[in-house]
Coordinates of C-alpha atoms in Angstrom, one line a residue:
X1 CA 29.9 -15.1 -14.1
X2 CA 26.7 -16.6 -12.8
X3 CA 23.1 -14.2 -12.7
X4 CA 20.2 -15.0 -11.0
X5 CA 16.4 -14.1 -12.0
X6 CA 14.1 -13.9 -8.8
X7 CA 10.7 -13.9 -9.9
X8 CA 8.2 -13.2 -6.8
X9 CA 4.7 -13.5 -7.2
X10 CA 1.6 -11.5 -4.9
X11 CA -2.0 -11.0 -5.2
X12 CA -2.1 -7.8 -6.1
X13 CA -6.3 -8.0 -4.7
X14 CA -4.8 -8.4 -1.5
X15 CA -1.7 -6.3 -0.6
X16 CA -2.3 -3.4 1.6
X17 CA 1.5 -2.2 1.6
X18 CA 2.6 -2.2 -1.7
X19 CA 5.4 0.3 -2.1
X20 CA 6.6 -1.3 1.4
X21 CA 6.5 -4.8 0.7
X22 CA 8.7 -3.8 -2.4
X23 CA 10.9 -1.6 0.0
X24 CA 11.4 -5.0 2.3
X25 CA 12.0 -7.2 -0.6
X26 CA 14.9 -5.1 -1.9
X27 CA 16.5 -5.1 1.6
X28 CA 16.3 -8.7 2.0
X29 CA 18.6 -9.2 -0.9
X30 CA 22.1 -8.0 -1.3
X31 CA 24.3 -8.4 -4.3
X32 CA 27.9 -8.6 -4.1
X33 CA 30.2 -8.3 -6.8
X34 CA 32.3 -6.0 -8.9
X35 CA 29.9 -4.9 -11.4
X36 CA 26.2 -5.6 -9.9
X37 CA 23.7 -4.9 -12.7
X38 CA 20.6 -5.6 -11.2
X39 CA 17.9 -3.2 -11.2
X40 CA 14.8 -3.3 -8.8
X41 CA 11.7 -2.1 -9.9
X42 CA 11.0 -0.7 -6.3
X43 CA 13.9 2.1 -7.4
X44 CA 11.9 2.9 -10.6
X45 CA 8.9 3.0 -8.5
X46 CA 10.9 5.4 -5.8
X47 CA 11.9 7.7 -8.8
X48 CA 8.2 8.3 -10.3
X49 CA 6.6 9.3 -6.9
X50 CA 9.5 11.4 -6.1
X51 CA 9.0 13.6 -9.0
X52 CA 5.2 13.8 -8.2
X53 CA 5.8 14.7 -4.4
X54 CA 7.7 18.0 -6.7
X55 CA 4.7 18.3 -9.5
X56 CA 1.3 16.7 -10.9
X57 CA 3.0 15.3 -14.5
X58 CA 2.7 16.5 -17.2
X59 CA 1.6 12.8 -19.4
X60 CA -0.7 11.6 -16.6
X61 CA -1.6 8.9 -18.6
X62 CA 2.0 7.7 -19.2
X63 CA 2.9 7.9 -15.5
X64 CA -0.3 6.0 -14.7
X65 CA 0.5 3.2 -17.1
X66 CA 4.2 3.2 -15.6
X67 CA 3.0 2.8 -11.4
X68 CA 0.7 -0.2 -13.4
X69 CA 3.5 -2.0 -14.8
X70 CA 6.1 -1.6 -11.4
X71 CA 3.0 -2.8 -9.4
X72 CA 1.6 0.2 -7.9
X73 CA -1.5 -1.0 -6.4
X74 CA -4.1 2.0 -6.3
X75 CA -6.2 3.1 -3.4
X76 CA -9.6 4.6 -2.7
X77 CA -7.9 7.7 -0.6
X78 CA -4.2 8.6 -0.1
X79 CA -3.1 10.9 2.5
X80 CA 0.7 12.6 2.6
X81 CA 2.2 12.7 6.1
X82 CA 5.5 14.4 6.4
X83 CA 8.2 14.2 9.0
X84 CA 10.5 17.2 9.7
X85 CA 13.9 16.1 11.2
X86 CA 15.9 19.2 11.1
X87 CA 15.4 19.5 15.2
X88 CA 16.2 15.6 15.7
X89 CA 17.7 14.3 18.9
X90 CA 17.5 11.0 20.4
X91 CA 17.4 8.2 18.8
X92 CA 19.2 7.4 15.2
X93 CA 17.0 4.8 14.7
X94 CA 14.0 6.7 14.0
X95 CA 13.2 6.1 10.3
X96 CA 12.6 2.3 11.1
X97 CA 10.9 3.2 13.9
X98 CA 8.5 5.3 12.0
X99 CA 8.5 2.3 8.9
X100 CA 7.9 -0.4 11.6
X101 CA 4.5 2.1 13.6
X102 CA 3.5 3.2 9.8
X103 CA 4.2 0.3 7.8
X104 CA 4.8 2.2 4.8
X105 CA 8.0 3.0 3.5
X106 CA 10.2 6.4 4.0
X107 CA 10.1 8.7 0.6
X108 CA 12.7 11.9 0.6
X109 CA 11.7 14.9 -0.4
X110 CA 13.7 18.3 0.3
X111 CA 14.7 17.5 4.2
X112 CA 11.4 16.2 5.0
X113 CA 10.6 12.4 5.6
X114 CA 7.4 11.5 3.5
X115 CA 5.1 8.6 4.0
X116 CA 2.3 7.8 1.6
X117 CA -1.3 6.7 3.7
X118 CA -4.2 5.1 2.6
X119 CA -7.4 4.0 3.6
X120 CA -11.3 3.7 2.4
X121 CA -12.9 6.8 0.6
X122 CA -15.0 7.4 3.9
X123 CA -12.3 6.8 6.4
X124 CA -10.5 10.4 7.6
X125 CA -7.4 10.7 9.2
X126 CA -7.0 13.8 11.7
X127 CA -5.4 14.3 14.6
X128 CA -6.7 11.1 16.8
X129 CA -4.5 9.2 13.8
X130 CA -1.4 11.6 14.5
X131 CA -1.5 11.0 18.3
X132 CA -0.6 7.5 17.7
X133 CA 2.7 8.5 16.3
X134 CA 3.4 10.7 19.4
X135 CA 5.6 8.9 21.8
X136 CA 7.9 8.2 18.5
X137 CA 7.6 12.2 17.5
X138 CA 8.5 13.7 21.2
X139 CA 11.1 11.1 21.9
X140 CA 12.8 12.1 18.7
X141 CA 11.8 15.3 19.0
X142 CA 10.4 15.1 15.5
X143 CA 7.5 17.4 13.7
X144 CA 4.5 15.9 11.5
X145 CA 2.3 17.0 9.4
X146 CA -0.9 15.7 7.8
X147 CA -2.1 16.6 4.8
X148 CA -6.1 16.6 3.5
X149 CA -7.1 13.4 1.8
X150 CA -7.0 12.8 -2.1
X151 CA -8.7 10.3 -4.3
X152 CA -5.8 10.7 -7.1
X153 CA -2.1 9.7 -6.4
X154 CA -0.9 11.7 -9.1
X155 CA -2.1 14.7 -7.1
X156 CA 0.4 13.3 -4.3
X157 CA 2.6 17.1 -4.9
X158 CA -0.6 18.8 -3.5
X159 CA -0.8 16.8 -0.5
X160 CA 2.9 17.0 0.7
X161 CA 2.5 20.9 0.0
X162 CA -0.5 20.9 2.4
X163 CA 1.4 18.9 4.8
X164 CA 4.8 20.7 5.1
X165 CA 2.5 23.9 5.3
X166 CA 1.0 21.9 8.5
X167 CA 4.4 21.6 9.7
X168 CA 5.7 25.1 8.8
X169 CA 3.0 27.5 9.7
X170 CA 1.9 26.0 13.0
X171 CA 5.3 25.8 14.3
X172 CA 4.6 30.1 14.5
X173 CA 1.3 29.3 16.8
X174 CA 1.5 25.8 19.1
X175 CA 5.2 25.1 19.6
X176 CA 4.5 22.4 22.0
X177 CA 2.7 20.4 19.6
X178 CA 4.7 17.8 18.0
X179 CA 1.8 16.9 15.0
X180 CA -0.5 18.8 13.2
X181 CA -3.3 18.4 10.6
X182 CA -3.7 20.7 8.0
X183 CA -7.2 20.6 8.1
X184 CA -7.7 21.5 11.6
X185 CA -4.8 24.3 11.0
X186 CA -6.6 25.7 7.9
X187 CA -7.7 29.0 9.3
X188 CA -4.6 29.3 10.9
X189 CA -2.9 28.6 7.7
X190 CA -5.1 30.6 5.9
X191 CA -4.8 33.9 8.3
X192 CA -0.9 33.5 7.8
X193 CA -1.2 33.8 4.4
X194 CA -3.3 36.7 4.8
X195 CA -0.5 37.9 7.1
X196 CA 2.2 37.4 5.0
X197 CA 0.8 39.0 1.7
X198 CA -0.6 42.1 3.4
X199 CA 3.0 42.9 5.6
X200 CA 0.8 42.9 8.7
X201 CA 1.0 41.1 12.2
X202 CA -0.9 38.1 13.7
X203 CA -1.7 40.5 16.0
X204 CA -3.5 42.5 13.8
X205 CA -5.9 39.6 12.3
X206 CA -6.2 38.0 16.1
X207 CA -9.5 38.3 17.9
X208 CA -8.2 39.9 20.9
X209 CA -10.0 37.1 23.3
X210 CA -7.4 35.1 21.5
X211 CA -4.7 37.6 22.4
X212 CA -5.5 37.3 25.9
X213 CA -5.6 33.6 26.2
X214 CA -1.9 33.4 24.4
X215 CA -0.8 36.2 26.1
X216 CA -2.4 34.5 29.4
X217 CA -0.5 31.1 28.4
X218 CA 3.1 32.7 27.9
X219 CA 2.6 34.0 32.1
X220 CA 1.5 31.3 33.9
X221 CA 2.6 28.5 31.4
X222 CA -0.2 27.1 30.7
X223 CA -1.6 25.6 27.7
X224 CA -5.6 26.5 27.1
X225 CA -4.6 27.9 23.6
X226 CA -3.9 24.6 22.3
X227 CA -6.6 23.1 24.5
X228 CA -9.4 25.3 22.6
X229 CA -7.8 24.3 19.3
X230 CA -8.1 20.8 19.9
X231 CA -11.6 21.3 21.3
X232 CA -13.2 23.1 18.4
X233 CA -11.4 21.0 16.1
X234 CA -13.3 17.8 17.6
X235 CA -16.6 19.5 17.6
X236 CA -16.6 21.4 21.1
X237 CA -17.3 17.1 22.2
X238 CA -16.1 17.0 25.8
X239 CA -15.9 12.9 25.3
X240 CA -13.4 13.2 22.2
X241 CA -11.0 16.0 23.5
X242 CA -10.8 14.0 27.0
X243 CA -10.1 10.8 24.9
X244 CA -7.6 13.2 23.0
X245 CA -6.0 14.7 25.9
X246 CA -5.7 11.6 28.0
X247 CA -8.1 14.1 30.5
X248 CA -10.7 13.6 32.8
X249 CA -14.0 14.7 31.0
X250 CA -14.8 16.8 34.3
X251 CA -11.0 18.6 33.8
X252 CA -12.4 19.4 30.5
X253 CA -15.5 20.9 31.6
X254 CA -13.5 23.0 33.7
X255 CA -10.8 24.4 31.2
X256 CA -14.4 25.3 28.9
X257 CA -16.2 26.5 31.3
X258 CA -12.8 29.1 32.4

């Protein structure tokens, strides 16, 4: 029986896709035999952020010194974006074509895809970042959600709760939306809860100027609901929701302005 070490070496100061470039690495290699007994680390890794996409653990420390020694390299800001499939169709190739648009690897977690983002402390990712990622989302007639940013990977089960919530709750307001930040959706989020604890209707805790426009939507078809969501979301800025909303800044003033 012959074995083979591979020892690869990276400058840990310089990698920006960590868990990915571990992820690539594995599938590079294949092992054949009757008894393979190799282990990656990259499956270690998998297993340790798995159980903190379920909970914050309980020996931080110890997990912390364990993502050191399989290589984690840590970042100033994380940010959880899951992927529900459950409503898939089109292509079966999706996952890679999420990996290859992403560049981070695809985590499990319940039936939701879940990728781990990062960028700089004063860098935030909203809904411009999600629109990106639509072609891939409508083609596949997937649903993302984005969660709040956090300085703290071991907080990681906070972030995928925010962004399944994204996911979950919107789907009840803006079905025609295929992503979703949960901090633009925090009221929204927020007045569900409300909803659901108290056994009452969205009716009941809608201003009814927001009655009318949905009510106004589900006649003629039209969309203005969504449109004054994304339009208060981006700071009522006629420029960023026409950028958005691939508009003309004048078809904008007009949807306001009605």
């Amino acid at each position: 029986r012959v074995r083979y070490i591979a020892v690869v070496f990276r400058d840990r100061a310089k990698d920006e896709m960590d868990e990915f470039f571990l992820s690539s690495l594995n599938g590079s290699m294949s092992v054949k035999g009757r008894h393979p007994t190799i282990t990656y680390a990259s499956k270690k890794l998998d297993d340790i952020l798995t159980e903190l996409f379920r909970s914050p653990p309980k020996q931080a420390e110890m997990t912390m010194h364990q993502l050191d020694e399989l290589g984690w390299v840590h970042k100033e800001k994380y940010y959880v974006l899951a992927i529900d499939p459950s409503l898939h169709q089109g292509n079966k190739n999706y996952e890679k074509q999420l990996e290859s648009k992403l560049q981070k690897k695809t985590y499990y977690y319940k039936n939701y895809l879940i990728y781990i983002l990062d960028s700089k402390w004063n860098v935030e990712y909203d809904l411009i970042y999600l629109k990106n990622l639509e072609p891939i989302l409508v083609e596949n007639n997937l649903y993302a959600g984005l969660s709040y940013g956090f300085f703290d990977i071991l907080k990681a089960s906070g972030g995928v709760r925010q962004a399944i919530e994204a996911i979950s709750y919107t789907l009840q307001l803006f079905q025609n939306q295929h992503f979703f930040a949960y901090a633009n959706m925090i009221v929204s989020i927020l007045g569900l809860s409300y909803v659901n604890l108290n056994h009452l209707s969205v009716d009941d805790v809608c201003h009814p100027t927001v009655l009318k426009i949905r009510e106004y939507d589900r006649e003629y078809h039209t969309d203005y609901l969504s449109f004054l969501s994304t339009y208060m979301y981006l700071s009522m800025s006629v420029k960023k929701t026409a950028e958005f909303l691939n508009l003309h800044k004048n078809t904008v003033y007009q949807r306001v302005q009605k």
